[in-house]
Short mmCIF file of C-alpha atoms in Angstrom, two decimals:
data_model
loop_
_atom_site.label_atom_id
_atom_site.label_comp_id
_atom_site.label_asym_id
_atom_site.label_seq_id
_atom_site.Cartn_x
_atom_site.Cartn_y
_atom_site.Cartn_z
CA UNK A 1 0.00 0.00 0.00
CA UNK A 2 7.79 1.45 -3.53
CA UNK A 3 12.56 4.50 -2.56
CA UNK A 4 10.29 3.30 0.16
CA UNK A 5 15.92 10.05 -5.57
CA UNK A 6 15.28 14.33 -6.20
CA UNK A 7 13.60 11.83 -9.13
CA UNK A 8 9.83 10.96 -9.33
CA UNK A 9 9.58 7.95 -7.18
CA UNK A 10 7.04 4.94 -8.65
CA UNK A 11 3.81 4.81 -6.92
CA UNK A 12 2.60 1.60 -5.42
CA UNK A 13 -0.81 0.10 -6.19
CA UNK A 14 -1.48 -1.16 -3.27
CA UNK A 15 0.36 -0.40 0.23
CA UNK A 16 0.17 -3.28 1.86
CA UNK A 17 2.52 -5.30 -0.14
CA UNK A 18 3.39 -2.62 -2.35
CA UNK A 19 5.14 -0.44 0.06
CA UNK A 20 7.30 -2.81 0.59
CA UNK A 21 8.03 -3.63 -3.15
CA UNK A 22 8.61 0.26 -3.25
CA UNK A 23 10.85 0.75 -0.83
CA UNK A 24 13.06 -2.08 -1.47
CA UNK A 25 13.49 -0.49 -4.95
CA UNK A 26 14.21 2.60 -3.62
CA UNK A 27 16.85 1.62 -0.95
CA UNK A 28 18.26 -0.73 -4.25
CA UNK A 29 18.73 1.80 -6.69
CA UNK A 30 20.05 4.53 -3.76
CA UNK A 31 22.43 1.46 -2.85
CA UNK A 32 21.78 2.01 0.62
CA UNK A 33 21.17 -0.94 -0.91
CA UNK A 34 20.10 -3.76 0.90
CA UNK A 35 17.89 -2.21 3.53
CA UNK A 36 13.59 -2.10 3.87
CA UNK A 37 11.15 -1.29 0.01
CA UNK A 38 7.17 -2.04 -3.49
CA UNK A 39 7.32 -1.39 -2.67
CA UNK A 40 7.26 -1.39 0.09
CA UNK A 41 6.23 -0.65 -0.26
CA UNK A 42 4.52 -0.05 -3.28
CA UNK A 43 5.21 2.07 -3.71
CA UNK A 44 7.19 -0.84 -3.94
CA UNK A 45 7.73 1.81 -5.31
CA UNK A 46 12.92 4.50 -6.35
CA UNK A 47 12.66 0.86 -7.80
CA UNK A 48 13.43 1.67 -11.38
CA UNK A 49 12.70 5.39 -11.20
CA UNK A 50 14.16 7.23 -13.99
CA UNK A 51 16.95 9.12 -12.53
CA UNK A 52 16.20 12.59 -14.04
CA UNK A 53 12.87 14.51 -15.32
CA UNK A 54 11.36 12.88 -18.45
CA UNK A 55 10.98 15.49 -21.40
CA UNK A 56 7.44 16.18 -21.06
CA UNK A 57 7.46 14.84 -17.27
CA UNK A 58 5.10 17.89 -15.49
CA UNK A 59 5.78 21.04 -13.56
CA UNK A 60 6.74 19.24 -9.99
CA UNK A 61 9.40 16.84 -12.06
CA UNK A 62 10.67 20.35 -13.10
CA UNK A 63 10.20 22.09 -9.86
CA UNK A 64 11.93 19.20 -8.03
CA UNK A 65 14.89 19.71 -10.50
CA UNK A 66 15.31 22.94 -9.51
CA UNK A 67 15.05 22.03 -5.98
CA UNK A 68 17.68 19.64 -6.36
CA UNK A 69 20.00 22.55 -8.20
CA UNK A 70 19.73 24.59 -4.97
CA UNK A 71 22.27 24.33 -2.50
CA UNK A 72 20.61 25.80 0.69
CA UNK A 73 16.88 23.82 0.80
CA UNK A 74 13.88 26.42 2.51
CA UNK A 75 12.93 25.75 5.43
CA UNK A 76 9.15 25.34 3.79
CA UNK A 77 10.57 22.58 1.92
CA UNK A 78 12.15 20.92 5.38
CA UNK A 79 9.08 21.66 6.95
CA UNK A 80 7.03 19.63 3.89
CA UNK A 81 8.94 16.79 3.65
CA UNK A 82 8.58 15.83 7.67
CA UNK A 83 5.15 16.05 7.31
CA UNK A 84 4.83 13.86 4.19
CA UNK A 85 7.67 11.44 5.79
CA UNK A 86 5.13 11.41 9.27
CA UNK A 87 1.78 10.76 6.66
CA UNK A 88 3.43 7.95 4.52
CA UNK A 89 4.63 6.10 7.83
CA UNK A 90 1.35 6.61 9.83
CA UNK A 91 -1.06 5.27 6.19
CA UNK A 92 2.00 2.62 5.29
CA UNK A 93 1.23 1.21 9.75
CA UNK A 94 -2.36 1.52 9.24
CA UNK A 95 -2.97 0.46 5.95
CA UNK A 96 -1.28 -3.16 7.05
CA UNK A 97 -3.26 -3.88 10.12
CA UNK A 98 -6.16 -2.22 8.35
CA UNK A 99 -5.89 -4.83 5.91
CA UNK A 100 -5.35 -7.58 8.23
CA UNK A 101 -8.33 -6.93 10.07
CA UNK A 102 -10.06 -7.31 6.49
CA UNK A 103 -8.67 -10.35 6.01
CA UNK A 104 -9.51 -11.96 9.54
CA UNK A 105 -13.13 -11.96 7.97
CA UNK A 106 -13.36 -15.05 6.70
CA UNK A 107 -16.19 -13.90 4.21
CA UNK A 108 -13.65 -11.39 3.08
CA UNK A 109 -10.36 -13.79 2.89
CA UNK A 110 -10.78 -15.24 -0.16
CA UNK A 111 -11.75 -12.10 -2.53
CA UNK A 112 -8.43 -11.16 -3.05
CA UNK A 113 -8.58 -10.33 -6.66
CA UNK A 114 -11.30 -8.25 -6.03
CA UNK A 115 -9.68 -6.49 -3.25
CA UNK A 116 -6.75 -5.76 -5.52
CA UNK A 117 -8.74 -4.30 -8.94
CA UNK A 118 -10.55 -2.11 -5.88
CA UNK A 119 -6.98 -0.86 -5.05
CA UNK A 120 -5.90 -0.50 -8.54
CA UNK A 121 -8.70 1.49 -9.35
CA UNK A 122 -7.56 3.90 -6.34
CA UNK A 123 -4.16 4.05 -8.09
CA UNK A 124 -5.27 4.90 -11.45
CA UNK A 125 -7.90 7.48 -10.09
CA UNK A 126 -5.03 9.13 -7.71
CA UNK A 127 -2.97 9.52 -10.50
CA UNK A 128 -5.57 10.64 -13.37
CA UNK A 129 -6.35 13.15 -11.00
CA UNK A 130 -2.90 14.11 -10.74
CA UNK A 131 -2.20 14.35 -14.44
CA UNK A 132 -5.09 17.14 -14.78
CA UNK A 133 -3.85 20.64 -15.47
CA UNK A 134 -4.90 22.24 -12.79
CA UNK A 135 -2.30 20.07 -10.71
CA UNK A 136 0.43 18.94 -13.70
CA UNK A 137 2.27 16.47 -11.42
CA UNK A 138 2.98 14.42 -14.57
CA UNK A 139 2.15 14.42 -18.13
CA UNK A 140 0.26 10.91 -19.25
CA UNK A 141 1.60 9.09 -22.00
CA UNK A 142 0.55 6.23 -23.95
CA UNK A 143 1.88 2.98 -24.64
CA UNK A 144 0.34 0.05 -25.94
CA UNK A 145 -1.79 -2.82 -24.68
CA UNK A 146 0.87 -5.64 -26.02
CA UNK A 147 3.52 -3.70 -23.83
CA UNK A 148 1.86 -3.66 -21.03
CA UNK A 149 0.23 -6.76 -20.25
CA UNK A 150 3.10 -8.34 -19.22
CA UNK A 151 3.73 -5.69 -16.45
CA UNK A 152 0.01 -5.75 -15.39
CA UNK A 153 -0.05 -8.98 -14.96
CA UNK A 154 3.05 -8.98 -12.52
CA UNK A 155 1.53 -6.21 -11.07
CA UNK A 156 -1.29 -8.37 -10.30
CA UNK A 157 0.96 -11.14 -8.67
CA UNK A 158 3.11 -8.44 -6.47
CA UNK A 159 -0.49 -7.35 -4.73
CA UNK A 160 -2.38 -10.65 -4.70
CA UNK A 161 0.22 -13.12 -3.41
CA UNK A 162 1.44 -10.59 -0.30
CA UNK A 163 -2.01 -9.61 0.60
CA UNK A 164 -2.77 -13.58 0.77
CA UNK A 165 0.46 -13.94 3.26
CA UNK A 166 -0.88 -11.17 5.48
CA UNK A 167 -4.25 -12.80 5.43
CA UNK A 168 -2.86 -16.41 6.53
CA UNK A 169 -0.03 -15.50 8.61
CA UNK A 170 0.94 -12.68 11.57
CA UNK A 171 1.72 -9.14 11.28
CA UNK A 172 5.55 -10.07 12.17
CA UNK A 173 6.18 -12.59 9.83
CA UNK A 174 4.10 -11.04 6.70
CA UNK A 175 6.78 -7.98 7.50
CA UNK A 176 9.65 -9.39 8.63
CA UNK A 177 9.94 -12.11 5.19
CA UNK A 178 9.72 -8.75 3.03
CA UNK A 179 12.78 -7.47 4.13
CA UNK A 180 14.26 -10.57 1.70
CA UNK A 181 12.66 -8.51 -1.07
CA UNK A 182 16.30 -5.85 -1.25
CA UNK A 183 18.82 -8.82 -1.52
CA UNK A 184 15.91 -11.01 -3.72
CA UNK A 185 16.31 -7.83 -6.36
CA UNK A 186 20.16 -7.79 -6.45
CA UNK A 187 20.13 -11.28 -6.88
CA UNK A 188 17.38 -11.46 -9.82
CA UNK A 189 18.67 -8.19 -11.27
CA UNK A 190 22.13 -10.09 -11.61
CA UNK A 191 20.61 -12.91 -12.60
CA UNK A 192 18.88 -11.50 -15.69
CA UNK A 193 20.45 -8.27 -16.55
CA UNK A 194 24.05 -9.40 -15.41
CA UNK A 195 24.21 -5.92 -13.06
CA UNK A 196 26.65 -5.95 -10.93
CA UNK A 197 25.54 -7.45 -7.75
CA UNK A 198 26.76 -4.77 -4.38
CA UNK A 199 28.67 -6.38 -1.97
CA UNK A 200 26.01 -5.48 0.61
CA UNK A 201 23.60 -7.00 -1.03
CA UNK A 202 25.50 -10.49 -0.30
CA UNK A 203 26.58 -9.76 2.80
CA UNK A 204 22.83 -8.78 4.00
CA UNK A 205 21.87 -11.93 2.42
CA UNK A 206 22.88 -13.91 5.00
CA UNK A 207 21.53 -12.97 8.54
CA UNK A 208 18.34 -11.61 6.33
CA UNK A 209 17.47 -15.42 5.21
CA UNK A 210 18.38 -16.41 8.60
CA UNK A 211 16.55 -14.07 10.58
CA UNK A 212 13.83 -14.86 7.98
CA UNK A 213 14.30 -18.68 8.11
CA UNK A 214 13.97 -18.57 12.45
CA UNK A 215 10.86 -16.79 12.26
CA UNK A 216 9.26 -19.00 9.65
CA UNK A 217 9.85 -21.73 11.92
CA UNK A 218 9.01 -20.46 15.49
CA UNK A 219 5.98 -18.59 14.15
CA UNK A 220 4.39 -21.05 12.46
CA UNK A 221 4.25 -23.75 15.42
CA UNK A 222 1.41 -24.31 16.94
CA UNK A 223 1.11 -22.44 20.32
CA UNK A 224 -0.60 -24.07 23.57
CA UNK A 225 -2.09 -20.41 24.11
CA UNK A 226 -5.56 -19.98 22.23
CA UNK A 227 -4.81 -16.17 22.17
CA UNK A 228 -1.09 -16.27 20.53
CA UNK A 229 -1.61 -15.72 16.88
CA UNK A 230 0.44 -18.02 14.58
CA UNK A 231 1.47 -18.53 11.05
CA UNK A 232 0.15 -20.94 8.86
CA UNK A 233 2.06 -23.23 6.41
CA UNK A 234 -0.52 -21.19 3.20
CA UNK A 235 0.84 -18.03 4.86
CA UNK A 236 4.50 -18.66 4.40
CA UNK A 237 4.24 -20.44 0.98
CA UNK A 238 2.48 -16.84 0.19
CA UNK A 239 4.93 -14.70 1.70
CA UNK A 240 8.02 -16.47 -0.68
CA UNK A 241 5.68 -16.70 -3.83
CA UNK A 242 5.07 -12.90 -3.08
CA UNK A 243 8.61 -12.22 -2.43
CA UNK A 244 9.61 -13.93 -6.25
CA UNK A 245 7.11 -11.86 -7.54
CA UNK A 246 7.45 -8.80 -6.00
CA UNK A 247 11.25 -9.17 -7.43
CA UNK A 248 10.55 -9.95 -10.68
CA UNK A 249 7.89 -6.90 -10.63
CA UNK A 250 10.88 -4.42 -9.26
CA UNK A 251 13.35 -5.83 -12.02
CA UNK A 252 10.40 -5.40 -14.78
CA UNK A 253 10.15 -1.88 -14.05
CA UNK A 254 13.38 -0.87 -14.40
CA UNK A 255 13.62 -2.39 -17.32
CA UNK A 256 10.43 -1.08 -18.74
CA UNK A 257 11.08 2.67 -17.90
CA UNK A 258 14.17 2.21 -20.00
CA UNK A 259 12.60 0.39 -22.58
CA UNK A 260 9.57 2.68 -23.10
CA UNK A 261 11.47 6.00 -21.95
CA UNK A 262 8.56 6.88 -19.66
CA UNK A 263 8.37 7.92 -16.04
CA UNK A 264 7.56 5.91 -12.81
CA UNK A 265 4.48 7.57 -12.71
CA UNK A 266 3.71 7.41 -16.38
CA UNK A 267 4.41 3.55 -16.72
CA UNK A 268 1.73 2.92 -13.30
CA UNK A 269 -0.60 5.46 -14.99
CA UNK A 270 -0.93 3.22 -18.13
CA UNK A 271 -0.47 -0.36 -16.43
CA UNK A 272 -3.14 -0.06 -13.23
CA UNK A 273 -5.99 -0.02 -15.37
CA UNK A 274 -5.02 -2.73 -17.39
CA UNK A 275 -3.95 -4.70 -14.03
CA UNK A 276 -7.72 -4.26 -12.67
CA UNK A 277 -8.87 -5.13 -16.05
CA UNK A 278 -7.47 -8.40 -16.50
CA UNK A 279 -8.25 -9.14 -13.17
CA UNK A 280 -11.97 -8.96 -13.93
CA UNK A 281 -11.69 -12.24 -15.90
CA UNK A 282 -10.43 -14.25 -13.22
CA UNK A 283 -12.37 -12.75 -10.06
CA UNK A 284 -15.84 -14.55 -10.93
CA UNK A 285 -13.57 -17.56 -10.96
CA UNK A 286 -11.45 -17.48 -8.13
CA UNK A 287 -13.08 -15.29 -5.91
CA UNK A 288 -15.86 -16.78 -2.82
CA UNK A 289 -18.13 -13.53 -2.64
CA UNK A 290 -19.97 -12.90 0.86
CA UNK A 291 -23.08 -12.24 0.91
CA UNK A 292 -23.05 -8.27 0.62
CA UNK A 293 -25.75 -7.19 2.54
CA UNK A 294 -24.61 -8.89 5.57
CA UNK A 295 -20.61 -7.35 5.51
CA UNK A 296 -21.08 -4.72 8.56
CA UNK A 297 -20.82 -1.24 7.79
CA UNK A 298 -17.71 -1.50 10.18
CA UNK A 299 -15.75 -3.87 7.33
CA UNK A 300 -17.04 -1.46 5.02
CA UNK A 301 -15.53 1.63 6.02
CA UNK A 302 -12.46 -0.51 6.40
CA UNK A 303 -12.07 -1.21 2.69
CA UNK A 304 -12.38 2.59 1.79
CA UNK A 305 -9.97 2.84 4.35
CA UNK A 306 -7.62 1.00 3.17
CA UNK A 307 -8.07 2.81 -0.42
CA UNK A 308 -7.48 6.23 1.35
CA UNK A 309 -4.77 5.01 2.79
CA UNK A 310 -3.36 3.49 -0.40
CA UNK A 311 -3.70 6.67 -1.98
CA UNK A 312 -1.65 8.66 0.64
CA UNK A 313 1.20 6.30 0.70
CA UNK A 314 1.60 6.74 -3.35
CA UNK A 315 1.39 10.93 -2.96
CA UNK A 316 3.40 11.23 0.00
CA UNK A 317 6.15 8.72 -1.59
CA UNK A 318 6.06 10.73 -4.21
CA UNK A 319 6.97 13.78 -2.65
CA UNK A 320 9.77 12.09 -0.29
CA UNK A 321 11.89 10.84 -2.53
CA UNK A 322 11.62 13.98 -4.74
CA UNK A 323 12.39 16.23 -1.75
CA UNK A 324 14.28 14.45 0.35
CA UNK A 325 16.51 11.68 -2.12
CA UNK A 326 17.03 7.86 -1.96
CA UNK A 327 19.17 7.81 1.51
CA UNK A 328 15.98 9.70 3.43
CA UNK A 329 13.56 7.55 1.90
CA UNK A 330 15.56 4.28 2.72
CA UNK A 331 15.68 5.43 6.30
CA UNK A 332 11.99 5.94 6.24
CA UNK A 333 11.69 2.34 5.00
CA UNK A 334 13.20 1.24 7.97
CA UNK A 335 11.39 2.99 10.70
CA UNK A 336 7.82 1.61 8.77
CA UNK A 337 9.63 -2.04 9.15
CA UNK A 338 10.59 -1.87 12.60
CA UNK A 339 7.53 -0.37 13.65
CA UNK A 340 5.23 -2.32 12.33
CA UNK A 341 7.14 -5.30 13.59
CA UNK A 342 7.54 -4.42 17.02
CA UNK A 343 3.24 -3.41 16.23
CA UNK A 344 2.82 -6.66 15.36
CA UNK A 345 4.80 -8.44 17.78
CA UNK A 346 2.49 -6.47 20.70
CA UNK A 347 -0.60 -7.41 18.83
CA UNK A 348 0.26 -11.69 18.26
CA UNK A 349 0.15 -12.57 22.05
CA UNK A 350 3.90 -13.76 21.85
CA UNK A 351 6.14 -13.04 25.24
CA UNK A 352 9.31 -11.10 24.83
CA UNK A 353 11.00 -14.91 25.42
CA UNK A 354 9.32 -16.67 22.37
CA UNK A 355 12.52 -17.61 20.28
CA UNK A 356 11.32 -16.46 17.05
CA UNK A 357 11.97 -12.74 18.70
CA UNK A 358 15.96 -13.85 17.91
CA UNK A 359 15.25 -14.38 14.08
CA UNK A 360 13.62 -10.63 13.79
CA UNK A 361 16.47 -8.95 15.39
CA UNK A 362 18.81 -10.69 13.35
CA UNK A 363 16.53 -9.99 9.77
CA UNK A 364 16.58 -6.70 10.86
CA UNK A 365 20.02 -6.53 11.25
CA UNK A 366 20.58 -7.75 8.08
CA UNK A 367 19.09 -4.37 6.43
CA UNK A 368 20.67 -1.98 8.38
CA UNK A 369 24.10 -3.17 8.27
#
């Protein structure tokens, strides 16, 4: 629901598992490197930003050039980027347990797809209403449907899979086996693009799978406490399908911005309607509907929630890594992720002793060091 670059950052489609996608990209291409993410999210996206103003790109891409010419930054512009830092990490906190307490309805669990072409929808209409003239953020440009598809349909996998983790598995886990998304990138970006792979990026390899690997174990045993909220073995096949795809999604958009010479904001612009469009094929398929009438108004004002907040994570993104550069927005990325873990850890029941408290210490370790 992205980084996590005075260059448009790459809005995420949906925060929850986007963020993360976003911010990994973001702390990749800064090579901070191997630190939080989608996106991250999302906004995973920044993750294949282009690095300077697209001909064409809007009045902000311009204004932020000029911003990054200056030497001595206002003090209006210090004062702006705190608060947009303090909105993305209070929407990227809420819009996770938000969405968790969606998916703890089990009449809402399994309408993923639906859940995502809701949240792509919020994307596109954030950024249409962006691209108007009387706000110029960006200027839209076309590309075409054969292009695309590919992209959107990725797209689709980097918000379905996560949001399925988070709805079989804890807070904790869902955030801690993200933070495998920075090193997963290297890796895959070596893999298919032979870039060189930073030595950070192997050396946070290790504790990250580690820490990773110890909380995939200790959280998904079963507890002898009714209250203490575990993991199940659906939730961590998720969480790595999402991580592969989340990767591959982070790679792709590099690649495509180069490819098609368009901005971060451009490329989402053209591929989140197509995303939510192919989607529609597959929802009356896949997706177990609940009866309507009977979802409380409470879940409802949950959903729009979770849109709103979806929507503020992509604008204030936006502006942080255009104001503030790569190395601010990486450090951001890392607050969200130990926050929401130590959130999460408060919420699941678990004592300060339970041994899968080692493994998160040592994942996070592995992205800051």
């Amino acid at each position: 629901m992205a980084s996590l670059s005075g260059r448009p950052g790459r809005l995420s489609p949906v925060a929850s598992s986007s963020t993360d996608g976003q911010n990994e990209r973001d702390r990749f291409s800064s090579f901070d490197g191997i630190d939080d993410d989608r996106n991250s999210r999302y906004a995973a996206m920044s993750d294949g930003n282009a690095r300077n103003a697209e001909e064409g790109g809007g009045l902000l891409e311009k204004q932020m050039g000029d911003q990054s010419a200056s030497n001595s930054p206002s003090k209006s512009n210090f004062g702006w980027s705190v608060f947009w830092i303090v909105v993305n990490t209070l929407a990227t906190i809420a819009i996770v347990f938000t969405n968790k307490a969606i998916f703890s309805d089990p009449s809402l669990k399994l309408a993923q797809l639906t859940f995502a072409a809701f949240h792509f929808f919020m994307t596109w209409l954030l950024l249409f209403t962006l691209s108007r003239p009387r706000f110029a953020y960006f200027t839209p440009r076309r590309t075409t449907l054969r292009e695309i598809i590919p992209l959107s349909v990725a797209m689709s996998l980097n918000v379905i899979l996560p949001n399925l983790s988070l709805a079989f598995s804890t807070v904790t886990f869902y955030q801690v086996a993200r933070i495998l998304l920075t090193p997963t990138v290297a890796t895959m970006d070596f893999v298919l693009y032979k870039s060189i792979l930073p030595r950070n990026a192997i050396l946070a390899l290790i504790p990250a799978c580690l820490g990773v690997g110890m909380v995939s174990y200790y959280d998904s045993l079963p507890a002898d406490d009714a209250n203490v909220k575990t993991t199940s073995s659906l939730g961590v096949l998720f969480a790595f399908s999402g991580i592969f795809a989340s990767s591959l999604y982070t790679v792709w958009i590099k690649s495509y911005q180069r490819k098609l010479q368009i901005s971060s904001m451009q490329l989402l612009f053209n591929q989140a309607p197509v995303s939510a469009f192919l989607l529609l094929y597959a929802i009356p398929f896949v997706d177990t509907f609940p009866t309507w009438t009977e979802v409380p108004v409470g879940r409802w004002l949950m959903i729009l929630m979770s849109g709103i907040f979806a929507a503020l994570i992509n604008l204030s993104q936006f502006f942080i890594v255009g104001q503030t550069g790569p190395v601010s927005s990486t450090v951001v990325g890392h607050l969200k992720t130990c926050l929401i873990v130590a959130l999460g850890w408060a919420t699941s029941g678990r004592s300060v002793g339970d041994k899968s408290v080692i493994g998160v210490f040592i994942a996070i370790g592995g992205i800051i060091m």
